[in-house]
mmCIF file of N, CA and C in Angstrom:
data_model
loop_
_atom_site.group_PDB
_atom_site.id
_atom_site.type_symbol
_atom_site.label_atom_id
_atom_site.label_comp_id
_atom_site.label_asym_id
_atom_site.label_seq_id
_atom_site.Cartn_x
_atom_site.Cartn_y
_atom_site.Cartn_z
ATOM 1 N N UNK R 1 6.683 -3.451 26.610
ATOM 2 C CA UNK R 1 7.518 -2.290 26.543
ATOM 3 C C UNK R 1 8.060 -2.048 25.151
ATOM 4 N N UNK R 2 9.406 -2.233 24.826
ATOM 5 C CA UNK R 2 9.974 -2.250 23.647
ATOM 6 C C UNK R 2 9.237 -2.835 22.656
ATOM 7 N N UNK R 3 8.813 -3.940 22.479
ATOM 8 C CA UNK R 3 7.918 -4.960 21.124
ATOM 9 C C UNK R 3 6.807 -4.035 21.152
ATOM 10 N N UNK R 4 5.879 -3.346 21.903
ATOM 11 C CA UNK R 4 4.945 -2.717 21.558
ATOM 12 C C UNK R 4 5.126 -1.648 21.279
ATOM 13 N N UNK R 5 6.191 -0.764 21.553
ATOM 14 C CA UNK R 5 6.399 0.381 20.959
ATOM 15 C C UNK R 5 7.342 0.367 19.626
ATOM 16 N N UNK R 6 7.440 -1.270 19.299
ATOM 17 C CA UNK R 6 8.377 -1.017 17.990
ATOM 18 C C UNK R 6 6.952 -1.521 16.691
ATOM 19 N N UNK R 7 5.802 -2.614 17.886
ATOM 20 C CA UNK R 7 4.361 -2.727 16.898
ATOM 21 C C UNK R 7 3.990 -0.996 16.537
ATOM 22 N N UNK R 8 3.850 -0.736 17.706
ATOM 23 C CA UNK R 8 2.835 0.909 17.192
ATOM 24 C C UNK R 8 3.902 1.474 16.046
ATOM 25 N N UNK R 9 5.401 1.231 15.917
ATOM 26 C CA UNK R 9 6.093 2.391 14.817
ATOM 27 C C UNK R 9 5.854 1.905 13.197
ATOM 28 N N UNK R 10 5.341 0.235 13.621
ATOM 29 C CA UNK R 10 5.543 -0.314 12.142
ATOM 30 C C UNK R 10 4.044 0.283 11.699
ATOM 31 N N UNK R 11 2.788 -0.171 12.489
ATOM 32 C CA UNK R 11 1.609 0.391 12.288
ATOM 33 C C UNK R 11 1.643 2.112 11.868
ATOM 34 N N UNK R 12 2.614 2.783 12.110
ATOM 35 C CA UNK R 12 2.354 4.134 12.180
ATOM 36 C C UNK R 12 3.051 4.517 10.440
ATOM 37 N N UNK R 13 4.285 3.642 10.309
ATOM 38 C CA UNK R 13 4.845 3.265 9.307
ATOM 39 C C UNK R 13 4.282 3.023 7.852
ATOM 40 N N UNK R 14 3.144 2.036 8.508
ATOM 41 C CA UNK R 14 2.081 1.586 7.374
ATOM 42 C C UNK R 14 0.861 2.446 6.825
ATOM 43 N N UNK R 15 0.726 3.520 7.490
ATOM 44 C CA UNK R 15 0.073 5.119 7.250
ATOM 45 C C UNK R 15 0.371 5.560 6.085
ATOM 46 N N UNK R 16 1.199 5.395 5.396
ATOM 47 C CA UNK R 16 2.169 5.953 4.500
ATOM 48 C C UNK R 16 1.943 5.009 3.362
ATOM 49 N N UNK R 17 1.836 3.666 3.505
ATOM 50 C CA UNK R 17 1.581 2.829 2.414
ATOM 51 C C UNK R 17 0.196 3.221 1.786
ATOM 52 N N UNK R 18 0.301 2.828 0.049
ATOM 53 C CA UNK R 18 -1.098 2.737 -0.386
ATOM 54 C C UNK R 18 -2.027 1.778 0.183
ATOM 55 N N UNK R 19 -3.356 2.039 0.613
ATOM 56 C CA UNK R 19 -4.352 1.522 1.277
ATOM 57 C C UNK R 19 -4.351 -0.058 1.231
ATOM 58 N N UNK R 20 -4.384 -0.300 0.366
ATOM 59 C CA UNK R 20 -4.399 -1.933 -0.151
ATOM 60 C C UNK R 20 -2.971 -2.753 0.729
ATOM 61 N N UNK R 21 -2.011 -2.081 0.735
ATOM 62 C CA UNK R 21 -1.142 -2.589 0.603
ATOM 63 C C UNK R 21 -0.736 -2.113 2.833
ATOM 64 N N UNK R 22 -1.149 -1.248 2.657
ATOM 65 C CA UNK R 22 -1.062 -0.908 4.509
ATOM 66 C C UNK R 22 -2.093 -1.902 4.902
ATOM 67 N N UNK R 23 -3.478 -2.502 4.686
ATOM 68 C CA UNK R 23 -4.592 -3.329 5.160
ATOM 69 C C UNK R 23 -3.378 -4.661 5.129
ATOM 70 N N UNK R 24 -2.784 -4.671 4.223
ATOM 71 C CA UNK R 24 -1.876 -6.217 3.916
ATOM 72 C C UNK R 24 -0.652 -6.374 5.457
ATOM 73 N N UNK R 25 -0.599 -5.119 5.535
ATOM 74 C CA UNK R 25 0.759 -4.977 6.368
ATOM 75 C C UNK R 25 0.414 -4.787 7.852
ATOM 76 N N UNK R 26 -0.438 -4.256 7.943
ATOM 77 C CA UNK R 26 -1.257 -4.144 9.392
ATOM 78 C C UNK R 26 -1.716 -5.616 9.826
ATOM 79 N N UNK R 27 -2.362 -6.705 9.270
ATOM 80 C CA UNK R 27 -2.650 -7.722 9.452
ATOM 81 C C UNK R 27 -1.512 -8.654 9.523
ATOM 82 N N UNK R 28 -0.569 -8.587 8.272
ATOM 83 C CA UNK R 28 0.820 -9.404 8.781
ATOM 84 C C UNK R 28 1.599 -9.011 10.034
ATOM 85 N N UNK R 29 1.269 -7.609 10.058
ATOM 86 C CA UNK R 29 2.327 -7.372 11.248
ATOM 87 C C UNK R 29 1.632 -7.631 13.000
ATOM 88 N N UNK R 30 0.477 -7.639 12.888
ATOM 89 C CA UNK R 30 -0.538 -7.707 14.401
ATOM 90 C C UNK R 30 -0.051 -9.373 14.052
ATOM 91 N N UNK R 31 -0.308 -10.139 13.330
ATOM 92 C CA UNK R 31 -0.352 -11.852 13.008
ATOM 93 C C UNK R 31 1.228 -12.056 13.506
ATOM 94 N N UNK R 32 1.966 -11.703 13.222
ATOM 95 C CA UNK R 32 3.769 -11.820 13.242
ATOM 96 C C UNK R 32 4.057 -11.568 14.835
ATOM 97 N N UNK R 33 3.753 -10.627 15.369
ATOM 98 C CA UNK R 33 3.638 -9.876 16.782
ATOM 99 C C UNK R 33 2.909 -10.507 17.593
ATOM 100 N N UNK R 34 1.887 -11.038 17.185
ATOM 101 C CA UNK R 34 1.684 -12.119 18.476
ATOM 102 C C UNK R 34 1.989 -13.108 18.352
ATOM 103 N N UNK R 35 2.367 -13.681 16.897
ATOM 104 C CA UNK R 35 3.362 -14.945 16.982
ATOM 105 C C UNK R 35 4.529 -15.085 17.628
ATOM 106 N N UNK R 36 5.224 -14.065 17.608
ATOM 107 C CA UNK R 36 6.717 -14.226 17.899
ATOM 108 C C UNK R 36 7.044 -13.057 19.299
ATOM 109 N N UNK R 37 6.323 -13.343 20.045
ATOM 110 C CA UNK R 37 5.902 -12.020 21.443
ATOM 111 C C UNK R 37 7.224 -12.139 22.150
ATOM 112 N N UNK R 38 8.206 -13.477 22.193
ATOM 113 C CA UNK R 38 9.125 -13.709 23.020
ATOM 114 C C UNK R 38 10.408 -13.561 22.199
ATOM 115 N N UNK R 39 10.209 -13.494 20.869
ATOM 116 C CA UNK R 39 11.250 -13.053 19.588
ATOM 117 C C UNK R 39 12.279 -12.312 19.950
ATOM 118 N N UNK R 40 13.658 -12.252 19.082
ATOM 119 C CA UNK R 40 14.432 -11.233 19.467
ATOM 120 C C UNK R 40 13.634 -10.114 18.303
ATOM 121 N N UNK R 41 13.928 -8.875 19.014
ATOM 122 C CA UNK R 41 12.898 -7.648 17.395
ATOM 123 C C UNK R 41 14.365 -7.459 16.425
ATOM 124 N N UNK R 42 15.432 -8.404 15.897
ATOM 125 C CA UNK R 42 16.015 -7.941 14.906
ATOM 126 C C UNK R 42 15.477 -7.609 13.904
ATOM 127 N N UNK R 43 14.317 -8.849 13.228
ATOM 128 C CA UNK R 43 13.868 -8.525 12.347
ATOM 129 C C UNK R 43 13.001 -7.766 11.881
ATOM 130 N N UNK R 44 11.819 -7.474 13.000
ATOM 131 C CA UNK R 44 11.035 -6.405 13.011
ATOM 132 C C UNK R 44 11.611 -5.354 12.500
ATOM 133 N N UNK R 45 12.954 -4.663 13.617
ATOM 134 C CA UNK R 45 13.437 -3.389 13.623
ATOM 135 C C UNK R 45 13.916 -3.018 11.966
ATOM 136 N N UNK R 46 14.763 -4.493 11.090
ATOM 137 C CA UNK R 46 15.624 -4.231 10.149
ATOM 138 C C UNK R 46 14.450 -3.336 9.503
ATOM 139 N N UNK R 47 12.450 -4.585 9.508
ATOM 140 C CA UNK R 47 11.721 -4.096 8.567
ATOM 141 C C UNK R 47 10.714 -2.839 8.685
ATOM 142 N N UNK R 48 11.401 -1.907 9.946
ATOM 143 C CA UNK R 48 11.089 -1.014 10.041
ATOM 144 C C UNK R 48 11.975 0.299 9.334
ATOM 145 N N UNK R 49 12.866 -0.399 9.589
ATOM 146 C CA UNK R 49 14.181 0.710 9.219
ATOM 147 C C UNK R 49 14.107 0.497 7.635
ATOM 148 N N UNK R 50 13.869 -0.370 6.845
ATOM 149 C CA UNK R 50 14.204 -0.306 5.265
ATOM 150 C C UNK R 50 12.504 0.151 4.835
ATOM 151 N N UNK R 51 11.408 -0.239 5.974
ATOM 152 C CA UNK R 51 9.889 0.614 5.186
ATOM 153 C C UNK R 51 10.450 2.566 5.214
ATOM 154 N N UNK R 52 10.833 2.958 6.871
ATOM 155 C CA UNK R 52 11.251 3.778 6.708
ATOM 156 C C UNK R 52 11.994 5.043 5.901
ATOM 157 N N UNK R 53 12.866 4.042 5.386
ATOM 158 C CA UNK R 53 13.679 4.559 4.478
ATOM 159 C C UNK R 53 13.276 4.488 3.057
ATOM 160 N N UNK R 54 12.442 3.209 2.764
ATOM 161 C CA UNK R 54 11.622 3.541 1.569
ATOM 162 C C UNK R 54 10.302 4.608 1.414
ATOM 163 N N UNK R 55 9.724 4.643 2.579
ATOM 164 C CA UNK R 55 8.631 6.034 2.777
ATOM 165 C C UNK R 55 9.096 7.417 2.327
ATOM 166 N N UNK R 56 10.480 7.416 2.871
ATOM 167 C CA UNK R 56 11.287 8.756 2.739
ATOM 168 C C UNK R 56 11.765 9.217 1.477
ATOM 169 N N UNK R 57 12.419 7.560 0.789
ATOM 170 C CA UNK R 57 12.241 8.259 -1.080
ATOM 171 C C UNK R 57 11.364 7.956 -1.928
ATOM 172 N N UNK R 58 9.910 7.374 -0.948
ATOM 173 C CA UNK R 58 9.094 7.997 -1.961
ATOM 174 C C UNK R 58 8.494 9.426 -2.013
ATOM 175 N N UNK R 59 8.987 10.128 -0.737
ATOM 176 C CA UNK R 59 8.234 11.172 -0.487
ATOM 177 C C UNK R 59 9.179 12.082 -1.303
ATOM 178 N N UNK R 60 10.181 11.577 -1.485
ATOM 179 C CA UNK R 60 11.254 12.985 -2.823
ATOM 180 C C UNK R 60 11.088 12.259 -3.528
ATOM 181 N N UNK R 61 10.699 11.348 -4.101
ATOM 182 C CA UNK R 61 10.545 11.203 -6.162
ATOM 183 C C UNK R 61 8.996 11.064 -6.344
ATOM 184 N N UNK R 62 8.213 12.566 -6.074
ATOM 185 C CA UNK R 62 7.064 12.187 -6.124
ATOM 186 C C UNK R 62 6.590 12.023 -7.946
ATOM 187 N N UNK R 63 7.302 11.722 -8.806
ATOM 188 C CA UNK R 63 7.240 11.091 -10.030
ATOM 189 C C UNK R 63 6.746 10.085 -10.475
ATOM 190 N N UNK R 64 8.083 8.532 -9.824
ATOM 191 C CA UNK R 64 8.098 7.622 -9.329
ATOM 192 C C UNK R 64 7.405 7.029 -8.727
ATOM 193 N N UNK R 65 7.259 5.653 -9.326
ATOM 194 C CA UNK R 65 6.349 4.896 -8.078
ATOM 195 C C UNK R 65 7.302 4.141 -7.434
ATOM 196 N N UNK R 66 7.115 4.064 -5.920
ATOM 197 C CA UNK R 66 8.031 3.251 -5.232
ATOM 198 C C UNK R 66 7.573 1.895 -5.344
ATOM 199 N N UNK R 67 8.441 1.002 -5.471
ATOM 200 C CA UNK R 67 8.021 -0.647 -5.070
ATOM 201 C C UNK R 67 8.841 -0.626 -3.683
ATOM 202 N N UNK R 68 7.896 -1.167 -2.526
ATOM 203 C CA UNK R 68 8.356 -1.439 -1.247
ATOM 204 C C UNK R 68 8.925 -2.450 -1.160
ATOM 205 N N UNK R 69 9.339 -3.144 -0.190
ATOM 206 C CA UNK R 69 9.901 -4.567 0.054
ATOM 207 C C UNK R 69 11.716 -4.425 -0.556
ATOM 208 N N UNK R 70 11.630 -5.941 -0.291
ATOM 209 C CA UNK R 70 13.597 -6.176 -0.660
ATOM 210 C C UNK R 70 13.354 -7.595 -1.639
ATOM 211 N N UNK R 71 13.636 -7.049 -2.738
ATOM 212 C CA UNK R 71 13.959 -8.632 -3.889
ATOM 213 C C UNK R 71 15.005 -9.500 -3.128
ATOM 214 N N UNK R 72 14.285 -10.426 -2.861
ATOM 215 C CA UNK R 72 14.888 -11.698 -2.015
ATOM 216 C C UNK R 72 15.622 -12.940 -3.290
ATOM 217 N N UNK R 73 16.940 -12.619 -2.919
ATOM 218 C CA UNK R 73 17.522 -13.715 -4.135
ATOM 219 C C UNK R 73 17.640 -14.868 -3.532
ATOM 220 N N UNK R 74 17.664 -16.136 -4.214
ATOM 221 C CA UNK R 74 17.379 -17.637 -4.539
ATOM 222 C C UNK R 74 18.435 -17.948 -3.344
ATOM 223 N N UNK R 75 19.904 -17.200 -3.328
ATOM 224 C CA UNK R 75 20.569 -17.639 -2.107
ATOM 225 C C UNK R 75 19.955 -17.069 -0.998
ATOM 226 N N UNK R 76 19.008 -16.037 -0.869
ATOM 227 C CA UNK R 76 18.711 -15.715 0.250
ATOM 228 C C UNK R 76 17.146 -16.572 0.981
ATOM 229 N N UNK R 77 17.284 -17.530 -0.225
ATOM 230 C CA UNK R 77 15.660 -17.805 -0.136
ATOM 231 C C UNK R 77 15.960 -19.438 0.449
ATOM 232 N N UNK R 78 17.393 -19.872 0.020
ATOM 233 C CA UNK R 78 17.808 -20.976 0.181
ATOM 234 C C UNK R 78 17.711 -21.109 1.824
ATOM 235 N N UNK R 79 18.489 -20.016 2.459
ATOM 236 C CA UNK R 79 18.381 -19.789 4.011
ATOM 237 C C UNK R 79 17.810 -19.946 4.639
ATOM 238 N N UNK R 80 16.528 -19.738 3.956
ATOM 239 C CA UNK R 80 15.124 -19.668 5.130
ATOM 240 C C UNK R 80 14.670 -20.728 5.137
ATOM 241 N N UNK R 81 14.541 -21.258 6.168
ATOM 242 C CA UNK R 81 13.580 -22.774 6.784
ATOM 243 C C UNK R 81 12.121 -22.625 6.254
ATOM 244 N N UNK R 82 11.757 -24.370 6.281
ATOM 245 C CA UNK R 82 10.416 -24.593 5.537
ATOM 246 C C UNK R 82 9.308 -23.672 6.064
ATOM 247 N N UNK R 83 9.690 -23.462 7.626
ATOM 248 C CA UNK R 83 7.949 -22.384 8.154
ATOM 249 C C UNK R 83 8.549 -21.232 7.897
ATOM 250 N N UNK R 84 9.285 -20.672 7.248
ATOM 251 C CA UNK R 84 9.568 -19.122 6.571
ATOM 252 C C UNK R 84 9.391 -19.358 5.162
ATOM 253 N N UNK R 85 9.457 -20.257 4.444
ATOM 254 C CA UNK R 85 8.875 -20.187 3.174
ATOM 255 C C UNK R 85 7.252 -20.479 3.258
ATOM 256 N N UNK R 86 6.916 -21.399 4.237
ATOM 257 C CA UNK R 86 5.306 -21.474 4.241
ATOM 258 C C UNK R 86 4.597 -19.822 4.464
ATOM 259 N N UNK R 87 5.453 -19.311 5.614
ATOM 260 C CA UNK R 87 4.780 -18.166 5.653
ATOM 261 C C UNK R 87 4.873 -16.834 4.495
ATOM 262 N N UNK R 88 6.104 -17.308 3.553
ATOM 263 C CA UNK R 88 6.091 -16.179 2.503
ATOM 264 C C UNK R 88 5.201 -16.460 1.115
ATOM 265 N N UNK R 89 4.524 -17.769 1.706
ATOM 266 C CA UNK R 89 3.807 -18.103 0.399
ATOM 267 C C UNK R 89 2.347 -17.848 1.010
ATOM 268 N N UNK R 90 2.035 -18.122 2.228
ATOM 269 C CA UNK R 90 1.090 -17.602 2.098
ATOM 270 C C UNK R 90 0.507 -15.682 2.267
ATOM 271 N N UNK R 91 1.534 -15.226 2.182
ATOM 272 C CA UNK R 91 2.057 -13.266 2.526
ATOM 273 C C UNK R 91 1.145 -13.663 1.442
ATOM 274 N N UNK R 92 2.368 -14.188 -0.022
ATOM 275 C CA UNK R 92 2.318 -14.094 -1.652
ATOM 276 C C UNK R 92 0.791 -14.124 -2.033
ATOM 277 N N UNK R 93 0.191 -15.454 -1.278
ATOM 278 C CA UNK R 93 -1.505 -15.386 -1.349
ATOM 279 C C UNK R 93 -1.993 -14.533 -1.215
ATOM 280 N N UNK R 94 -1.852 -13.746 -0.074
ATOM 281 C CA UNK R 94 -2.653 -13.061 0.169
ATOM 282 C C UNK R 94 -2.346 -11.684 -0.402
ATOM 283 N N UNK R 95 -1.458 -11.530 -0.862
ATOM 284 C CA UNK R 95 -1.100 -10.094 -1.655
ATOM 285 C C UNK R 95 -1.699 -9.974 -2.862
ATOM 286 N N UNK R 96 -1.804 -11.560 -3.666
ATOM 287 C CA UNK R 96 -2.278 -11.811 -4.932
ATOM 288 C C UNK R 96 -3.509 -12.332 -5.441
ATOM 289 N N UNK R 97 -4.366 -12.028 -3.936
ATOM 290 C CA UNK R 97 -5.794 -12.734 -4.071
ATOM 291 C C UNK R 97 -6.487 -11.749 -4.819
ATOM 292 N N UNK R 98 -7.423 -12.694 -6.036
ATOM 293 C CA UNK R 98 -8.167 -11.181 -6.555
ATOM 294 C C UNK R 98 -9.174 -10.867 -5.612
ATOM 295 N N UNK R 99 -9.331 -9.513 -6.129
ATOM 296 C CA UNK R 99 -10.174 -8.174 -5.286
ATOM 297 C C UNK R 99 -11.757 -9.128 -5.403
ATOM 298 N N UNK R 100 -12.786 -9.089 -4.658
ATOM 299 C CA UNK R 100 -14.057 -9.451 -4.573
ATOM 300 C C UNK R 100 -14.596 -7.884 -5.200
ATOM 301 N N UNK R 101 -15.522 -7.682 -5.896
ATOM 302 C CA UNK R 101 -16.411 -6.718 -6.262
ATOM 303 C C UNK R 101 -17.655 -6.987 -5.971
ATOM 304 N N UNK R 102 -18.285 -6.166 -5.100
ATOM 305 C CA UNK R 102 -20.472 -6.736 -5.150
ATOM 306 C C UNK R 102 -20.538 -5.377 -5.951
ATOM 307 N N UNK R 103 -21.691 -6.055 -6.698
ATOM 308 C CA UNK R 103 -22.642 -4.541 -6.836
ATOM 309 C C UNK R 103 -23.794 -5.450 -7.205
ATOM 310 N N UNK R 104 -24.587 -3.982 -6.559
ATOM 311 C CA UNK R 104 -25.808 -3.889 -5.887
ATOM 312 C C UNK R 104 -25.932 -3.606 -7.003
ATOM 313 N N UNK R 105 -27.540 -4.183 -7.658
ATOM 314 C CA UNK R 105 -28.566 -3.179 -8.817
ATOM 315 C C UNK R 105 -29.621 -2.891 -7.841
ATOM 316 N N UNK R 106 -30.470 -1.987 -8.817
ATOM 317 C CA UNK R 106 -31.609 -1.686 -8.346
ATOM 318 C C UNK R 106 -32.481 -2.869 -8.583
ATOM 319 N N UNK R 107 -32.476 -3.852 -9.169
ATOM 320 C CA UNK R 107 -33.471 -4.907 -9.546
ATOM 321 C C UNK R 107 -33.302 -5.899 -8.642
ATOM 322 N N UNK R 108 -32.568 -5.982 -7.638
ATOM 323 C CA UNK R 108 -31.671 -7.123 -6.516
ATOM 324 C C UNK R 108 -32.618 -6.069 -5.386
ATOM 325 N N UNK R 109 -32.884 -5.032 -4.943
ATOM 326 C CA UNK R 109 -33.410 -4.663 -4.008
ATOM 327 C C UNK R 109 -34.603 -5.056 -3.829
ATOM 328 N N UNK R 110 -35.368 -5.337 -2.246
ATOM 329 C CA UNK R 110 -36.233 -6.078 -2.043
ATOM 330 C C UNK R 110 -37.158 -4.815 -2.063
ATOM 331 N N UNK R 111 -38.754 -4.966 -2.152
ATOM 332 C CA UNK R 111 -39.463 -3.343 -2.055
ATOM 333 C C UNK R 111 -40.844 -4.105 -1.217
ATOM 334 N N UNK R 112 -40.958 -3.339 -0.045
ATOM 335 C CA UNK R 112 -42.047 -3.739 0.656
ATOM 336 C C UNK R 112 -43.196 -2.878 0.464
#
């Protein structure tokens, strides 16, 4: 009921992000959501309500580039237990993995 209609708002949420960065958020958030199915949604909701509200001024400073997220300070980082820092390091991985590139030549194609 509620957890799935607060998954579909974050997914709908992530529409709005640049591509790279919605593929990042769609996968953390389906991964998070079935981790935590019996969870209270505080935290979900907060990180719906501050993407929200960051979607909204990026859509008036179309100048500006928005940076999403919340700068997490050292006391706030102190708070979080070892499997909330494991999991923000591996977010960090995966946000900061370099891009794979193929390219195809024409001299790599097979010709029958």
């Amino acid at each position: 009921g509620a957890a799935l209609r607060l998954y579909r708002r974050v997914l709908r949420l992530h529409r709005a992000l640049p591509p790279a960065l919605r593929a990042l958020g769609d996968r953390y958030a389906r991964e998070e959501f079935r981790r935590h199915r019996g969870a209270r949604p505080g935290p979900a909701i907060n990180y719906a309500e501050v993407l929200q509200q960051q979607i909204s001024e990026d859509k008036k400073n179309l100048r500006e580039k928005t940076v999403y997220g919340v700068q997490l300070t050292e006391e706030k980082l102190n708070d979080f237990r070892d499997e909330q820092i494991g999991q923000l390091k591996e977010l960090m991985d995966e946000a900061t993995k370099p891009k794979i590139k193929i390219t195809i030549s024409k001299d790599s194609e097979s010709k029958t």
